[in-house]
CSV table of N, CA and C in Angstrom, one decimal:
chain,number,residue,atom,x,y,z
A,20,UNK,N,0.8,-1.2,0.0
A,20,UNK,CA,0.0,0.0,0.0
A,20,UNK,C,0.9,1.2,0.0
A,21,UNK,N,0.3,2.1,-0.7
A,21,UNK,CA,1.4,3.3,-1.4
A,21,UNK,C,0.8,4.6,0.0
A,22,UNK,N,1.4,5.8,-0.2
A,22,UNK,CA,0.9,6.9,0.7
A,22,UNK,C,-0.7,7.2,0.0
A,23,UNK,N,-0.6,7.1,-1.0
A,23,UNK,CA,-1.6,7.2,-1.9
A,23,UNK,C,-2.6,6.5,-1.1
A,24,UNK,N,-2.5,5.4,-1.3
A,24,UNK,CA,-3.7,4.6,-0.8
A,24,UNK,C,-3.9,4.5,1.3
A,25,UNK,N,-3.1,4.8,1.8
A,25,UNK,CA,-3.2,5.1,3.1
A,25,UNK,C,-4.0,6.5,3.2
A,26,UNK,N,-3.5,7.8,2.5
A,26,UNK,CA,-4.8,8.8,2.7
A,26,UNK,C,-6.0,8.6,1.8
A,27,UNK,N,-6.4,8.3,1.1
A,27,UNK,CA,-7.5,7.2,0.7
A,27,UNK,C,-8.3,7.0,1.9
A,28,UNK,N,-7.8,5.8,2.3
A,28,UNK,CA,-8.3,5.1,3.5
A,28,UNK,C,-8.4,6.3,5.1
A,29,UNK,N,-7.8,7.2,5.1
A,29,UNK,CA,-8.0,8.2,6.0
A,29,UNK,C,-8.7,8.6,5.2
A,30,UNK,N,-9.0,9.7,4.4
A,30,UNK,CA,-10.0,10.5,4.0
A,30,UNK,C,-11.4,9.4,4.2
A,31,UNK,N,-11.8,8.1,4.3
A,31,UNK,CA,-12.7,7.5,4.0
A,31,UNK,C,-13.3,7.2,5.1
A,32,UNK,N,-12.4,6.9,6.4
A,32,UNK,CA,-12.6,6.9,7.5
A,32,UNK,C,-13.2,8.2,7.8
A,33,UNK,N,-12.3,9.2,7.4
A,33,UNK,CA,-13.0,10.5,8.3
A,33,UNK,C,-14.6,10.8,7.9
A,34,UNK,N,-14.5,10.8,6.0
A,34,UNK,CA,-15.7,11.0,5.8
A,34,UNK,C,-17.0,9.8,6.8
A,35,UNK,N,-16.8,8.6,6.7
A,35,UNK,CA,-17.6,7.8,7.6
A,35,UNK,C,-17.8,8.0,9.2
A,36,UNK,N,-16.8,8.8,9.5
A,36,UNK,CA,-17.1,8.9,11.0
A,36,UNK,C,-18.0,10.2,10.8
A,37,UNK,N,-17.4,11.2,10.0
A,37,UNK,CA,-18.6,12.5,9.9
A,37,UNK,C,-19.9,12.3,9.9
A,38,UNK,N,-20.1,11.3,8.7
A,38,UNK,CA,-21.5,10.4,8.3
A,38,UNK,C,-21.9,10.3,9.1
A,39,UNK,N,-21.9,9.0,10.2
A,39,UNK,CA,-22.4,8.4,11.5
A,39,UNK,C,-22.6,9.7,12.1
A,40,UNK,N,-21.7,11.0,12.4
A,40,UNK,CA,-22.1,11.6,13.7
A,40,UNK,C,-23.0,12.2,12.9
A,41,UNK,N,-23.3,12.6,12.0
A,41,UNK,CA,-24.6,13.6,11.3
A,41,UNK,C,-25.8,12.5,11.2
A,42,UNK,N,-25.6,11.4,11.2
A,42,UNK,CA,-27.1,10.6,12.1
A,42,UNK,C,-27.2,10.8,12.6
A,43,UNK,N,-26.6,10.8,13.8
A,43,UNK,CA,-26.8,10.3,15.2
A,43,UNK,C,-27.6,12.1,15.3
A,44,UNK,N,-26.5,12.9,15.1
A,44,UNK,CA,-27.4,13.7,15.5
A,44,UNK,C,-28.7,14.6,14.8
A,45,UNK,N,-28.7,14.1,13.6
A,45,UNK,CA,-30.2,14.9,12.9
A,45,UNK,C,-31.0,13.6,13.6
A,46,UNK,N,-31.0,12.4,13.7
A,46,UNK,CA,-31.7,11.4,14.5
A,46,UNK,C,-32.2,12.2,16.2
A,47,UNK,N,-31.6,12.5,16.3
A,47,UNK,CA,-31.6,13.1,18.3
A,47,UNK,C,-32.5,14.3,17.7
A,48,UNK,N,-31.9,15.3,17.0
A,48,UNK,CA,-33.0,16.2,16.9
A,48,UNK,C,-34.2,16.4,15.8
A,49,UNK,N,-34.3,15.7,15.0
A,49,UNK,CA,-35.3,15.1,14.6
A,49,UNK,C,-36.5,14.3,15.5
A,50,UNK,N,-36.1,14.2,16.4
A,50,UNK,CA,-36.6,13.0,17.6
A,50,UNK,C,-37.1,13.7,19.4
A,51,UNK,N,-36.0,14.9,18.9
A,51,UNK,CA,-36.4,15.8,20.0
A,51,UNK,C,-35.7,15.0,21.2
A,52,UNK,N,-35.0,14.0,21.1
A,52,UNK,CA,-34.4,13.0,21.8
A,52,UNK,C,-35.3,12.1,23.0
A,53,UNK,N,-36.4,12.3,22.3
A,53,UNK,CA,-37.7,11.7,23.1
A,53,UNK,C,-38.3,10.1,22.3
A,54,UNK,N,-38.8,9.5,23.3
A,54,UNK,CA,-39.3,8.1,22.7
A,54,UNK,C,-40.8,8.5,22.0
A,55,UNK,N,-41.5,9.7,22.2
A,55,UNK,CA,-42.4,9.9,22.2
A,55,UNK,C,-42.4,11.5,21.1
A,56,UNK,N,-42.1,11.2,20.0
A,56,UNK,CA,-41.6,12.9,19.6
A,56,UNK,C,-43.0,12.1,18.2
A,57,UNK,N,-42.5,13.9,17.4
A,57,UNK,CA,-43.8,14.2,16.2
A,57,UNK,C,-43.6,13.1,15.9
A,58,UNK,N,-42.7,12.6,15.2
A,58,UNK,CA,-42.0,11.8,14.0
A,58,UNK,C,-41.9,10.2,14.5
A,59,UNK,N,-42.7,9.3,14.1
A,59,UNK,CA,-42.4,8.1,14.4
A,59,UNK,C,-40.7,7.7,14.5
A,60,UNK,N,-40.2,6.3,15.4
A,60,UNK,CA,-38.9,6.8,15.6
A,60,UNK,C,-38.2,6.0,13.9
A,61,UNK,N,-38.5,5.3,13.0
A,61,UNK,CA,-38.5,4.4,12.0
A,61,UNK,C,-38.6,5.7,11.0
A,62,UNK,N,-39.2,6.2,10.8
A,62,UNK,CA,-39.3,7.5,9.7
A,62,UNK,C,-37.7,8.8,10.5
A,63,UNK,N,-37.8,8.7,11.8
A,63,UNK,CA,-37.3,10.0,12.1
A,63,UNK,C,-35.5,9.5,11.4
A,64,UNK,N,-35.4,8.2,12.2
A,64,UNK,CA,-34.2,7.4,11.6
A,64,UNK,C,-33.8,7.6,10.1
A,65,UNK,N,-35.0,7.4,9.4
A,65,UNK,CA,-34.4,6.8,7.6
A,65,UNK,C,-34.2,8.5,7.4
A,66,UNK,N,-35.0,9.3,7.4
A,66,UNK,CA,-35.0,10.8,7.3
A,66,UNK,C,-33.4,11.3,7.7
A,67,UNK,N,-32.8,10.9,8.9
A,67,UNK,CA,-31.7,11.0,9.4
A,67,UNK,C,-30.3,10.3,8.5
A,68,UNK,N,-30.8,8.9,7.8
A,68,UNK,CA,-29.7,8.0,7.3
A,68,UNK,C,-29.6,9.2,6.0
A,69,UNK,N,-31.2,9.4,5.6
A,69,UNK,CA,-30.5,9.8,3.9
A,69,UNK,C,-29.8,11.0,4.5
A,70,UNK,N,-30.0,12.0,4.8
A,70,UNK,CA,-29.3,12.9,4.8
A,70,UNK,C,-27.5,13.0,5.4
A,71,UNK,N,-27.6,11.8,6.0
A,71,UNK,CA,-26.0,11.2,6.0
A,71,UNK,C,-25.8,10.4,5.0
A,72,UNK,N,-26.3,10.2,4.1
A,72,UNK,CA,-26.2,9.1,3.0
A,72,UNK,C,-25.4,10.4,2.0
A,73,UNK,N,-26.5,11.2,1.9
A,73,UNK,CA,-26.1,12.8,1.2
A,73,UNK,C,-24.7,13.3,1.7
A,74,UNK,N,-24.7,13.5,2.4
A,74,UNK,CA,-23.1,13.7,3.2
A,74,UNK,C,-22.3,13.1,2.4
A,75,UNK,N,-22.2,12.0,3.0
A,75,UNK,CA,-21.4,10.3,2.3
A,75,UNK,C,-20.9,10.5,1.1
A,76,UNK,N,-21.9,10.8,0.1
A,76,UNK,CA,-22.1,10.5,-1.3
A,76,UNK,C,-20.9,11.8,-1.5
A,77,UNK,N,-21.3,12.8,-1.3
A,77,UNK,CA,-20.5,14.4,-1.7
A,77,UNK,C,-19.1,13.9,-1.0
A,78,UNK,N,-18.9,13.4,0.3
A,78,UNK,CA,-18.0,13.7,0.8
A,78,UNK,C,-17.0,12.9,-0.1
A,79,UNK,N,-17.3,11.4,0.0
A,79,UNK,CA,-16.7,10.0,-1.2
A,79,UNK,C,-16.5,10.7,-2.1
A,80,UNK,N,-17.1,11.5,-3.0
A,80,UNK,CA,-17.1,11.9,-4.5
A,80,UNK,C,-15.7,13.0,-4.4
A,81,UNK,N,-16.2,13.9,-3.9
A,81,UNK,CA,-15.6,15.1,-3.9
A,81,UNK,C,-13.7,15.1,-3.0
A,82,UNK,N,-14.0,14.1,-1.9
A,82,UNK,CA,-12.7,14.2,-1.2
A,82,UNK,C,-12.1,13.1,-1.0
A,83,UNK,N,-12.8,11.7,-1.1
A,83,UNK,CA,-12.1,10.6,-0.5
A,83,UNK,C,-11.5,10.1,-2.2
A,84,UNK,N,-12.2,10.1,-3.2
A,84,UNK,CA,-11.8,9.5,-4.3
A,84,UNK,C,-11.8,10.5,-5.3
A,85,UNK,N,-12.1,11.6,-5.1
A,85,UNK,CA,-12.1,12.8,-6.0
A,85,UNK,C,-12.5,12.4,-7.1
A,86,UNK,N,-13.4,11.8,-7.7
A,86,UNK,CA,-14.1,11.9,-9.3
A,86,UNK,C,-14.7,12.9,-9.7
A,87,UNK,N,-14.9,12.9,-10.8
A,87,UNK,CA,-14.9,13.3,-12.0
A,87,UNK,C,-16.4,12.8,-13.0
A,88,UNK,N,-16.4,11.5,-12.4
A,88,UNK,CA,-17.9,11.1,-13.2
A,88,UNK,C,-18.9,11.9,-13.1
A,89,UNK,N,-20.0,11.6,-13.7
A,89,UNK,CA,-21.5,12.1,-13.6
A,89,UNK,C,-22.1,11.7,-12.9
A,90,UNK,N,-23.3,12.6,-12.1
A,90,UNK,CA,-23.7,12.2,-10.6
A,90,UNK,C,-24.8,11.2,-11.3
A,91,UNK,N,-25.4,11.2,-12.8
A,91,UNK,CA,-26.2,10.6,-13.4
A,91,UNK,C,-25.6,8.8,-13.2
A,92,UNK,N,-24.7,8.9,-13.1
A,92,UNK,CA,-23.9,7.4,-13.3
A,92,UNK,C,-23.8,6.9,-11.8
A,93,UNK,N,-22.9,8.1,-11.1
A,93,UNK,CA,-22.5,7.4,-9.3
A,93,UNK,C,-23.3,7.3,-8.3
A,94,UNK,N,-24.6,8.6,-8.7
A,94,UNK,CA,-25.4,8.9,-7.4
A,94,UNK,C,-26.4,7.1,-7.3
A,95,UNK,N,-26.5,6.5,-8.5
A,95,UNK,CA,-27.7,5.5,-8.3
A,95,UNK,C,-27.2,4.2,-7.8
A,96,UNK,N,-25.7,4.2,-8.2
A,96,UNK,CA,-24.7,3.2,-7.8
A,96,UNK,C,-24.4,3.5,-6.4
A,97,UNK,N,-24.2,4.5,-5.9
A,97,UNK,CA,-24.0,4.9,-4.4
A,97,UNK,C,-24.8,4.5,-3.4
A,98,UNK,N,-25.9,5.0,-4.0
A,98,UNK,CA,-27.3,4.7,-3.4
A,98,UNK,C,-28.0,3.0,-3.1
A,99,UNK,N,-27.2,2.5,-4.4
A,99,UNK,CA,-27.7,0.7,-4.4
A,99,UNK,C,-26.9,0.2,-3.2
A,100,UNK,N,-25.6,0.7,-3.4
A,100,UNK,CA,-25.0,0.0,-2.3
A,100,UNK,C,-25.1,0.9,-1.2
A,101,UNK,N,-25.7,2.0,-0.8
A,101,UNK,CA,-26.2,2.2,0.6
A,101,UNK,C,-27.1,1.7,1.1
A,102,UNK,N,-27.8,0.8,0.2
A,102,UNK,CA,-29.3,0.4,0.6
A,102,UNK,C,-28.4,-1.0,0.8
A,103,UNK,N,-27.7,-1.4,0.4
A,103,UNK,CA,-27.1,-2.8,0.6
A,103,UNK,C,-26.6,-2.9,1.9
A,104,UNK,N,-26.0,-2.0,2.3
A,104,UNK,CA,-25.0,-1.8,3.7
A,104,UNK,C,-26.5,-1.6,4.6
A,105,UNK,N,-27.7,-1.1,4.6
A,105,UNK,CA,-28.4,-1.3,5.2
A,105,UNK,C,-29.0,-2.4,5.7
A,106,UNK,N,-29.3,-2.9,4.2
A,106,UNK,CA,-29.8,-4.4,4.6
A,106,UNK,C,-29.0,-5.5,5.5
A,107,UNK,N,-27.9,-5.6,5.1
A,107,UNK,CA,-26.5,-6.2,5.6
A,107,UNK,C,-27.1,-5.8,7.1
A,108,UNK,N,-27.1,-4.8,7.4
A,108,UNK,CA,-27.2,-4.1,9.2
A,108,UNK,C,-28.7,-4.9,9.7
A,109,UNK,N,-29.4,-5.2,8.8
A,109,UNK,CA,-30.8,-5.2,9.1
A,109,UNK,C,-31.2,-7.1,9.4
A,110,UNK,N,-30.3,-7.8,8.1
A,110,UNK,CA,-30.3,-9.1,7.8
A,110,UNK,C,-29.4,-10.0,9.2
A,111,UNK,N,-28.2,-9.5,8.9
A,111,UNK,CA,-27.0,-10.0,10.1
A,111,UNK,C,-27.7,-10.7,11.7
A,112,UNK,N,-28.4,-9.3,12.1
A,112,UNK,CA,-28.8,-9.2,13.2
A,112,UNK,C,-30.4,-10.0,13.2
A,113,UNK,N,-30.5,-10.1,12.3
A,113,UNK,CA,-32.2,-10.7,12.0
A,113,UNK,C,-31.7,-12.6,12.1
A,114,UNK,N,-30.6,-12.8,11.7
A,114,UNK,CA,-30.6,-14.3,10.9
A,114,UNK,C,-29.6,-14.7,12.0
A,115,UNK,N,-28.6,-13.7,12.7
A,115,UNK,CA,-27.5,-14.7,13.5
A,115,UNK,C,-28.3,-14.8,15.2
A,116,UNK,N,-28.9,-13.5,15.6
A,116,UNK,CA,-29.4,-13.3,16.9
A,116,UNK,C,-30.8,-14.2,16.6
A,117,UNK,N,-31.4,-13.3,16.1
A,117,UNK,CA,-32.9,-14.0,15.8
A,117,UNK,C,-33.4,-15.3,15.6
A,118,UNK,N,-32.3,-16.1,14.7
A,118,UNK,CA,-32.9,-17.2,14.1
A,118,UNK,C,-31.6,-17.9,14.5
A,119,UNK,N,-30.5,-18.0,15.1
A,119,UNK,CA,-29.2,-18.7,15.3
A,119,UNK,C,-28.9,-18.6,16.8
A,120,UNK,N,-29.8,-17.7,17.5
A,120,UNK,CA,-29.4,-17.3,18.9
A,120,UNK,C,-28.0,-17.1,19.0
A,121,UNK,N,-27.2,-16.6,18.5
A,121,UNK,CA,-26.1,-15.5,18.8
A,121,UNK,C,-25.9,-14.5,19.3
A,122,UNK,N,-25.5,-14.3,20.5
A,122,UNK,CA,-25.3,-13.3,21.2
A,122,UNK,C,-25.4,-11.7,19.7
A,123,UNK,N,-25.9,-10.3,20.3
A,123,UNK,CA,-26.1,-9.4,19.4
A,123,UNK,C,-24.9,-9.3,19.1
A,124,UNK,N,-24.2,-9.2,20.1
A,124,UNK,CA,-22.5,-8.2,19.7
A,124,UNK,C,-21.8,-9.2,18.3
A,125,UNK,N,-22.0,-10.1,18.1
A,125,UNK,CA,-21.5,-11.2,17.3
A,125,UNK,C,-22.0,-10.0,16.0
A,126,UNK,N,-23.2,-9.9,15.6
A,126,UNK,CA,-23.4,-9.7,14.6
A,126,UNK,C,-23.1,-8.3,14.2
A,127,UNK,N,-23.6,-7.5,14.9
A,127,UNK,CA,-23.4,-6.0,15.3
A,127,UNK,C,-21.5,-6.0,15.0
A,128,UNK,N,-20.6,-6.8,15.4
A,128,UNK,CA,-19.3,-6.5,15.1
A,128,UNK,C,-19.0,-6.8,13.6
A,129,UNK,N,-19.5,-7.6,13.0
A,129,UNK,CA,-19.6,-8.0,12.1
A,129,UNK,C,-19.8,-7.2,11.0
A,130,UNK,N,-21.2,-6.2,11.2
A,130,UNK,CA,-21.6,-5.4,10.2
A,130,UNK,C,-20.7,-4.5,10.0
A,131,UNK,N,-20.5,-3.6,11.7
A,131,UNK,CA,-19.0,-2.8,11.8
A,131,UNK,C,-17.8,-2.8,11.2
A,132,UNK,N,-17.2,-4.4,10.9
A,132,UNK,CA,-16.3,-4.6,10.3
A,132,UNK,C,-16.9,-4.8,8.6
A,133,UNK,N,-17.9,-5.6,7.8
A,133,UNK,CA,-18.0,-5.8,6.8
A,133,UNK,C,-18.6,-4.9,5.8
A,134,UNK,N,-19.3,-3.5,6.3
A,134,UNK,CA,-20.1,-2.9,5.9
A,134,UNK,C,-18.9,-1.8,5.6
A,135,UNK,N,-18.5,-1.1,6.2
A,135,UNK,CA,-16.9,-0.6,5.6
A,135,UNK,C,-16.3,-1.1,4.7
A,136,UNK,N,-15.2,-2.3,4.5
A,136,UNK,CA,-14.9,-2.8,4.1
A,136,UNK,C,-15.5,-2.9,2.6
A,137,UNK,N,-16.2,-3.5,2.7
A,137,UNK,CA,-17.1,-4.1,1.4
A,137,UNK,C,-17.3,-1.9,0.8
A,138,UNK,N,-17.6,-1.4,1.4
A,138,UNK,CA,-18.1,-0.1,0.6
A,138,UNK,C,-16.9,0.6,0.4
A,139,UNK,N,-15.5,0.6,0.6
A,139,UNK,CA,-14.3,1.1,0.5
A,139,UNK,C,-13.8,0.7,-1.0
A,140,UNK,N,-14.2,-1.0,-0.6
A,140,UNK,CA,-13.7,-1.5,-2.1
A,140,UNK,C,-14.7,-1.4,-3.2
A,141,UNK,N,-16.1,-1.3,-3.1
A,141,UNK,CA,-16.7,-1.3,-4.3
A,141,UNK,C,-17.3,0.6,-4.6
A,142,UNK,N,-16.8,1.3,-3.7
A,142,UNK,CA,-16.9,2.9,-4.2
A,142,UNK,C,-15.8,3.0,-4.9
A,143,UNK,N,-14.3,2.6,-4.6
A,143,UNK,CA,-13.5,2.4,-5.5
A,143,UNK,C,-13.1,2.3,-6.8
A,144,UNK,N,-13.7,0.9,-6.9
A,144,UNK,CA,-13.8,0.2,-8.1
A,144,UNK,C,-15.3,0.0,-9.0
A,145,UNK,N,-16.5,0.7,-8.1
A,145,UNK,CA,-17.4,0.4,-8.6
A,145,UNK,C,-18.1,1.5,-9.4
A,146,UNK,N,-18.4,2.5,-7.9
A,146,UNK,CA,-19.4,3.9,-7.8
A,146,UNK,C,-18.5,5.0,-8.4
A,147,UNK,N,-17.0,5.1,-8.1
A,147,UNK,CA,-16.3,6.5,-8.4
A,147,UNK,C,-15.1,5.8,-9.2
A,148,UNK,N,-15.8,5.0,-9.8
A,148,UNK,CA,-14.1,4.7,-11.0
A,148,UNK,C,-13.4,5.7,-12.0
A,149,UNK,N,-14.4,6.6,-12.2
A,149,UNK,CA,-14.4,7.7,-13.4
A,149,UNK,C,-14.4,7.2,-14.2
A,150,UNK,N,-15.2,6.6,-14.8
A,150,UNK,CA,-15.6,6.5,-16.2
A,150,UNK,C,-16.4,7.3,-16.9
C-alpha cells in the first residue's frame, strides 16, 4: 500500500465517522431525543440516514476518491449499495441473533467490520471509477 492509498483510507474513515455523527445527531433532533416525539422513531431514523447518505455520497465523491464522473452514473450506484449496507445491518442481526441465537455483539461487530470494508472496495472500483 502506497501513501496514496493510506490517505484514501483516512479521508474514507474521516468521511464515515462524519456520516455516522450527522445521524446520530439529525436522529436526536429530529426526535427531539424523546421516545415519544412528532415523527415516528422508524421514519425519524431513515430521514436522518438519507441525509448522512447525502453527506457520504459528496464527501466520497468530492474528497475521499475525488471523481470526475457524472452524478447521473455514481449517485444511483452509491445509493444501491447504501441500501445494501443497510440491509446487511438489518439481515446479520435478524438471521445470527434472531434465528441462530447469537449473542447481538456477534453480529453488530460483524456489520461494523463488513459494511466498511465491502463499501471502501466497491466505491473504489465500482461507484467513483471515473468513467
Amino acid at each position: 500500500m502506497g501513501t496514496g492509498s493510506y490517505r484514501r483510507l483516512s479521508r474514507f474513515a474521516l468521511i464515515g465517522i462524519a456520516s455516522t455523527l450527522i445521524y446520530a445527531v439529525c436522529a436526536f433532533l429530529l426526535s427531539r431525543g424523546q421516545a415519544t416525539a412528532t415523527l415516528p422513531a422508524a421514519l425519524t431514523s431513515f430521514a436522518a440516514y438519507a441525509v448522512a447518505a447525502l453527506f457520504s455520497y459528496t464527501g466520497h465523491k468530492y474528497f475521499t476518491f475525488t471523481s470526475g464522473g457524472s452524478h447521473a452514473m455514481e449517485l444511483p450506484r452509491f445509493l444501491l449499495l447504501t441500501a445494501s449496507g443497510l440491509a446487511v445491518a438489518i439481515a446479520l442481526p435478524g438471521l445470527l441473533t434472531q434465528m441462530l441465537g447469537v449473542p447481538a455483539a456477534v453480529p453488530i461487530l460483524l456489520t461494523c467490520i463488513a459494511v466498511p470494508v465491502i463499501n471502501y472496495v466497491v466505491l473504489g472500483r465500482w461507484v467513483f471509477r471515473g468513467l
